[in-house]
mmCIF file of C-alpha atoms in Angstrom:
data_model
loop_
_atom_site.group_PDB
_atom_site.id
_atom_site.type_symbol
_atom_site.label_atom_id
_atom_site.label_comp_id
_atom_site.label_asym_id
_atom_site.label_seq_id
_atom_site.Cartn_x
_atom_site.Cartn_y
_atom_site.Cartn_z
ATOM 1 C CA ASP A 1412 20.330 23.919 12.532
ATOM 2 C CA ALA A 1413 22.303 22.482 9.627
ATOM 3 C CA GLY A 1414 21.495 18.891 10.492
ATOM 4 C CA VAL A 1415 24.014 16.080 10.253
ATOM 5 C CA ILE A 1416 26.750 16.929 7.777
ATOM 6 C CA GLN A 1417 28.652 14.301 5.828
ATOM 7 C CA SER A 1418 31.535 14.616 3.429
ATOM 8 C CA PRO A 1419 32.267 13.825 0.746
ATOM 9 C CA ARG A 1420 28.860 13.248 -0.805
ATOM 10 C CA HIS A 1421 30.341 11.051 -3.516
ATOM 11 C CA GLU A 1422 33.605 9.146 -3.612
ATOM 12 C CA VAL A 1423 35.022 7.061 -6.428
ATOM 13 C CA THR A 1424 38.247 5.219 -5.719
ATOM 14 C CA GLU A 1425 40.245 2.263 -6.857
ATOM 15 C CA MET A 1426 40.550 -1.005 -5.048
ATOM 16 C CA GLY A 1427 43.294 -0.922 -2.441
ATOM 17 C CA GLN A 1428 43.050 2.785 -1.738
ATOM 18 C CA GLU A 1429 42.255 4.262 1.657
ATOM 19 C CA VAL A 1430 38.883 5.956 2.007
ATOM 20 C CA THR A 1431 37.918 8.334 4.801
ATOM 21 C CA LEU A 1432 34.335 9.407 5.360
ATOM 22 C CA ARG A 1433 33.525 12.301 7.642
ATOM 23 C CA CYS A 1434 30.574 13.244 9.801
ATOM 24 C CA LYS A 1435 29.579 16.229 11.884
ATOM 25 C CA PRO A 1436 26.629 15.404 14.163
ATOM 26 C CA ILE A 1437 23.954 17.843 15.240
ATOM 27 C CA SER A 1438 25.314 20.137 17.925
ATOM 28 C CA GLY A 1439 24.366 18.903 21.402
ATOM 29 C CA HIS A 1440 23.711 15.336 20.327
ATOM 30 C CA ASN A 1441 25.691 12.779 22.311
ATOM 31 C CA SER A 1442 25.191 9.617 20.237
ATOM 32 C CA LEU A 1443 26.549 9.019 16.755
ATOM 33 C CA PHE A 1444 25.868 6.104 14.452
ATOM 34 C CA TRP A 1445 27.452 4.863 11.218
ATOM 35 C CA TYR A 1446 25.321 2.811 8.822
ATOM 36 C CA ARG A 1447 25.878 1.211 5.453
ATOM 37 C CA GLN A 1448 23.066 0.752 2.920
ATOM 38 C CA THR A 1449 23.078 -1.598 -0.066
ATOM 39 C CA MET A 1450 20.317 -3.086 -2.168
ATOM 40 C CA MET A 1451 21.202 -6.577 -1.014
ATOM 41 C CA ARG A 1452 21.538 -5.998 2.728
ATOM 42 C CA GLY A 1453 19.496 -2.860 3.363
ATOM 43 C CA LEU A 1454 20.502 -0.473 6.131
ATOM 44 C CA GLU A 1455 23.032 -2.012 8.517
ATOM 45 C CA LEU A 1456 24.456 -0.497 11.688
ATOM 46 C CA LEU A 1457 28.244 -0.541 11.635
ATOM 47 C CA ILE A 1458 29.173 1.167 14.896
ATOM 48 C CA TYR A 1459 27.838 3.673 17.374
ATOM 49 C CA PHE A 1460 29.335 6.056 19.912
ATOM 50 C CA ASN A 1461 27.944 7.509 23.126
ATOM 51 C CA ASN A 1462 29.757 10.599 24.394
ATOM 52 C CA ASN A 1463 32.571 9.933 21.901
ATOM 53 C CA VAL A 1464 33.141 6.388 23.211
ATOM 54 C CA PRO A 1465 32.538 3.424 20.875
ATOM 55 C CA ILE A 1466 29.803 1.275 22.397
ATOM 56 C CA ASP A 1467 29.053 -1.408 19.834
ATOM 57 C CA ASP A 1468 31.221 -2.123 16.809
ATOM 58 C CA SER A 1469 29.885 -5.609 16.175
ATOM 59 C CA GLY A 1470 28.550 -4.483 12.819
ATOM 60 C CA MET A 1471 31.943 -3.469 11.467
ATOM 61 C CA PRO A 1472 32.556 -5.953 8.658
ATOM 62 C CA GLU A 1473 36.234 -6.590 9.231
ATOM 63 C CA ASP A 1474 39.521 -5.099 10.302
ATOM 64 C CA ARG A 1475 39.705 -3.002 7.176
ATOM 65 C CA PHE A 1476 37.049 -0.755 8.726
ATOM 66 C CA SER A 1477 37.768 1.595 11.605
ATOM 67 C CA ALA A 1478 35.900 4.514 13.146
ATOM 68 C CA LYS A 1479 36.931 7.307 15.467
ATOM 69 C CA MET A 1480 35.247 10.122 17.289
ATOM 70 C CA PRO A 1481 37.968 12.415 18.615
ATOM 71 C CA ASN A 1482 35.454 14.993 19.875
ATOM 72 C CA ALA A 1483 31.730 15.631 20.136
ATOM 73 C CA SER A 1484 31.513 17.341 16.774
ATOM 74 C CA PHE A 1485 33.441 15.041 14.469
ATOM 75 C CA SER A 1486 33.701 11.398 13.495
ATOM 76 C CA THR A 1487 35.455 9.471 10.743
ATOM 77 C CA LEU A 1488 34.917 6.085 9.169
ATOM 78 C CA LYS A 1489 37.984 4.731 7.425
ATOM 79 C CA ILE A 1490 38.313 1.809 5.031
ATOM 80 C CA GLN A 1491 41.833 0.621 4.338
ATOM 81 C CA PRO A 1492 42.332 -1.040 1.924
ATOM 82 C CA SER A 1493 39.053 -0.583 0.087
ATOM 83 C CA GLU A 1494 37.466 -3.354 -1.993
ATOM 84 C CA PRO A 1495 34.712 -3.300 -4.644
ATOM 85 C CA ARG A 1496 32.286 -4.999 -2.217
ATOM 86 C CA ASP A 1497 32.548 -1.925 0.029
ATOM 87 C CA SER A 1498 30.611 0.053 -2.578
ATOM 88 C CA ALA A 1499 27.502 1.351 -0.818
ATOM 89 C CA VAL A 1500 25.922 4.460 0.652
ATOM 90 C CA TYR A 1501 27.293 5.242 4.097
ATOM 91 C CA PHE A 1502 25.085 7.207 6.461
ATOM 92 C CA CYS A 1503 25.928 8.955 9.680
ATOM 93 C CA ALA A 1504 23.156 9.673 12.197
ATOM 94 C CA SER A 1505 23.036 11.362 15.571
ATOM 95 C CA SER A 1506 20.642 11.464 18.494
ATOM 96 C CA GLY A 1507 20.299 13.543 21.616
ATOM 97 C CA LEU A 1508 20.296 12.645 25.299
ATOM 98 C CA GLY A 1509 17.723 9.937 25.931
ATOM 99 C CA GLY A 1510 17.861 9.722 22.190
ATOM 100 C CA GLU A 1511 15.156 7.637 20.725
ATOM 101 C CA THR A 1512 15.002 9.302 17.341
ATOM 102 C CA GLN A 1513 17.991 9.416 15.034
ATOM 103 C CA TYR A 1514 18.681 12.180 12.559
ATOM 104 C CA PHE A 1515 20.427 11.043 9.427
ATOM 105 C CA GLY A 1516 22.869 12.845 7.204
ATOM 106 C CA PRO A 1517 22.573 12.866 3.412
ATOM 107 C CA GLY A 1518 24.994 9.961 3.048
ATOM 108 C CA THR A 1519 28.228 9.349 1.177
ATOM 109 C CA ARG A 1520 27.904 7.282 -1.987
ATOM 110 C CA LEU A 1521 31.079 5.216 -2.297
ATOM 111 C CA LEU A 1522 32.119 3.387 -5.436
ATOM 112 C CA VAL A 1523 35.231 1.233 -5.327
ATOM 113 C CA LEU A 1524 36.429 0.185 -8.772
ATOM 114 C CA SER B 476 17.591 -15.876 14.293
ATOM 115 C CA GLN B 477 16.428 -12.295 14.655
ATOM 116 C CA LYS B 478 14.498 -10.865 11.741
ATOM 117 C CA ILE B 479 12.591 -7.746 10.815
ATOM 118 C CA GLU B 480 10.410 -8.255 7.762
ATOM 119 C CA GLN B 481 8.386 -5.690 5.876
ATOM 120 C CA ASN B 482 5.528 -7.184 3.980
ATOM 121 C CA SER B 483 6.507 -6.331 0.472
ATOM 122 C CA GLU B 484 9.231 -4.648 -1.473
ATOM 123 C CA ALA B 485 6.778 -2.470 -3.348
ATOM 124 C CA LEU B 486 3.212 -1.276 -2.915
ATOM 125 C CA ASN B 487 1.222 0.645 -5.537
ATOM 126 C CA ILE B 488 -1.999 2.402 -4.648
ATOM 127 C CA GLN B 489 -4.323 5.016 -6.081
ATOM 128 C CA GLU B 490 -4.325 8.566 -4.773
ATOM 129 C CA GLY B 491 -6.876 9.063 -2.001
ATOM 130 C CA LYS B 492 -6.731 5.468 -0.784
ATOM 131 C CA THR B 493 -5.225 4.286 2.480
ATOM 132 C CA ALA B 494 -1.799 2.677 2.280
ATOM 133 C CA THR B 495 -1.064 -0.020 4.852
ATOM 134 C CA LEU B 496 2.483 -1.236 5.386
ATOM 135 C CA THR B 497 3.429 -4.136 7.643
ATOM 136 C CA CYS B 498 6.453 -4.774 9.802
ATOM 137 C CA ASN B 499 6.883 -8.172 11.460
ATOM 138 C CA TYR B 500 9.702 -9.141 13.768
ATOM 139 C CA THR B 501 10.966 -12.369 15.298
ATOM 140 C CA ASN B 502 13.212 -13.031 18.280
ATOM 141 C CA TYR B 503 13.227 -9.408 19.383
ATOM 142 C CA SER B 504 11.724 -7.806 22.458
ATOM 143 C CA PRO B 505 11.592 -4.192 21.358
ATOM 144 C CA ALA B 506 11.353 -1.290 23.744
ATOM 145 C CA TYR B 507 9.922 0.712 20.886
ATOM 146 C CA LEU B 508 9.486 0.705 17.154
ATOM 147 C CA GLN B 509 9.924 3.574 14.726
ATOM 148 C CA TRP B 510 8.936 4.325 11.156
ATOM 149 C CA TYR B 511 11.159 6.322 8.837
ATOM 150 C CA ARG B 512 10.679 7.657 5.341
ATOM 151 C CA GLN B 513 13.484 7.587 2.788
ATOM 152 C CA ASP B 514 13.453 9.414 -0.533
ATOM 153 C CA PRO B 515 15.898 8.476 -3.338
ATOM 154 C CA GLY B 516 19.379 9.835 -2.708
ATOM 155 C CA ARG B 517 18.582 10.984 0.826
ATOM 156 C CA GLY B 518 18.876 9.724 4.365
ATOM 157 C CA PRO B 519 15.933 8.298 6.323
ATOM 158 C CA VAL B 520 13.687 10.810 8.065
ATOM 159 C CA PHE B 521 11.861 10.010 11.297
ATOM 160 C CA LEU B 522 8.061 9.829 11.158
ATOM 161 C CA LEU B 523 6.617 8.128 14.231
ATOM 162 C CA LEU B 524 7.691 6.212 17.328
ATOM 163 C CA ILE B 525 5.509 3.784 19.283
ATOM 164 C CA ARG B 526 6.448 2.154 22.577
ATOM 165 C CA GLU B 527 5.833 -1.456 23.501
ATOM 166 C CA ASN B 528 3.109 -0.462 25.965
ATOM 167 C CA GLU B 529 1.256 1.646 23.380
ATOM 168 C CA LYS B 530 -1.281 0.258 20.957
ATOM 169 C CA GLU B 531 -1.653 3.145 18.528
ATOM 170 C CA LYS B 532 -0.085 6.468 17.635
ATOM 171 C CA ARG B 533 -1.298 9.116 15.186
ATOM 172 C CA LYS B 534 0.211 12.116 13.478
ATOM 173 C CA GLU B 535 -1.841 13.973 10.896
ATOM 174 C CA ARG B 536 -2.580 11.400 8.133
ATOM 175 C CA LEU B 537 -0.269 8.796 9.644
ATOM 176 C CA LYS B 538 -1.214 6.039 12.071
ATOM 177 C CA VAL B 539 0.944 3.330 13.605
ATOM 178 C CA THR B 540 -0.220 0.316 15.561
ATOM 179 C CA PHE B 541 1.906 -2.052 17.603
ATOM 180 C CA ASP B 542 0.864 -5.563 18.610
ATOM 181 C CA THR B 543 3.523 -7.227 20.757
ATOM 182 C CA THR B 544 1.563 -10.482 20.825
ATOM 183 C CA LEU B 545 1.536 -10.750 17.040
ATOM 184 C CA LYS B 546 4.994 -9.120 16.917
ATOM 185 C CA GLN B 547 3.736 -6.759 14.294
ATOM 186 C CA SER B 548 3.410 -3.064 13.537
ATOM 187 C CA LEU B 549 1.112 -1.600 10.909
ATOM 188 C CA PHE B 550 1.736 1.804 9.341
ATOM 189 C CA HIS B 551 -1.174 3.561 7.662
ATOM 190 C CA ILE B 552 -1.251 6.618 5.441
ATOM 191 C CA THR B 553 -4.789 7.841 4.908
ATOM 192 C CA ALA B 554 -5.904 9.980 1.948
ATOM 193 C CA SER B 555 -2.632 9.148 0.241
ATOM 194 C CA GLN B 556 -1.029 11.606 -2.168
ATOM 195 C CA PRO B 557 1.615 11.200 -4.889
ATOM 196 C CA ALA B 558 3.974 13.125 -2.573
ATOM 197 C CA ASP B 559 3.762 10.192 -0.147
ATOM 198 C CA SER B 560 5.648 8.045 -2.662
ATOM 199 C CA ALA B 561 8.868 6.946 -0.959
ATOM 200 C CA THR B 562 10.443 3.972 0.797
ATOM 201 C CA TYR B 563 9.224 3.414 4.344
ATOM 202 C CA LEU B 564 11.452 1.669 6.864
ATOM 203 C CA CYS B 565 10.555 0.214 10.217
ATOM 204 C CA ALA B 566 13.196 0.052 12.927
ATOM 205 C CA ILE B 567 13.356 -1.687 16.285
ATOM 206 C CA THR B 568 15.178 -0.498 19.379
ATOM 207 C CA LEU B 569 15.791 -2.849 22.280
ATOM 208 C CA TYR B 570 15.834 -2.111 26.000
ATOM 209 C CA ASN B 571 19.110 -0.808 27.421
ATOM 210 C CA ASN B 572 20.372 -0.218 23.949
ATOM 211 C CA ASN B 573 20.034 2.804 21.734
ATOM 212 C CA ASP B 574 20.985 1.296 18.429
ATOM 213 C CA MET B 575 18.323 0.435 15.890
ATOM 214 C CA ARG B 576 17.818 -2.498 13.548
ATOM 215 C CA PHE B 577 16.038 -1.718 10.313
ATOM 216 C CA GLY B 578 13.757 -3.668 8.044
ATOM 217 C CA ALA B 579 14.470 -3.739 4.330
ATOM 218 C CA GLY B 580 11.774 -1.177 3.586
ATOM 219 C CA THR B 581 8.659 -1.004 1.434
ATOM 220 C CA ARG B 582 8.654 1.230 -1.639
ATOM 221 C CA LEU B 583 5.283 2.950 -1.832
ATOM 222 C CA THR B 584 4.041 4.495 -5.076
ATOM 223 C CA VAL B 585 0.861 6.570 -5.015
ATOM 224 C CA LYS B 586 -0.564 7.058 -8.493
ATOM 225 C CA PRO B 587 -2.627 10.140 -9.376
#
């Protein structure tokens, strides 16, 4: 199993640009989570999906952030427009049915200049 | 307010000793608590899960305890090795909810 796959691994962009992060969960997993990690705030849950349906997006910082899961094998996290304070590592994780344990991807390191 | 606190940002110990990391929480009623390991530049990796009705769990050199009265979990690594050097995160999951809330982590360094 390839594990959770995220792309790109690194992204450098300028303030105001749109950023799209991508995630492919582990095949057969039905829950998907997006996290953001910074030195100041640690690992924060942004949003999670069960069976492709968003369940809790209370962690999404503001309207500039949006997430979709059009099918069981793909999710995107979009930031539009991006700001320097969005610079962080963004992780995607997935879990299976009954899913207590989450499996994390390698993360996308985002730098907004 | 709800908080998850890990005892220290950094812990340095000598190889062969037991490392003990602490996770305290307030204003949560967790269904279970998990410990993850994170290496630089990588995502967290699951280590152990303990449920609210369990007192202790072991896996090889790892041991986790869970005291719901004290609202505390302890994570022990016995016979520590330099390869155990990493950041260790505790995470709480609530009933009827499968999202997790993480502590800030403790960076463990095991010196040879």
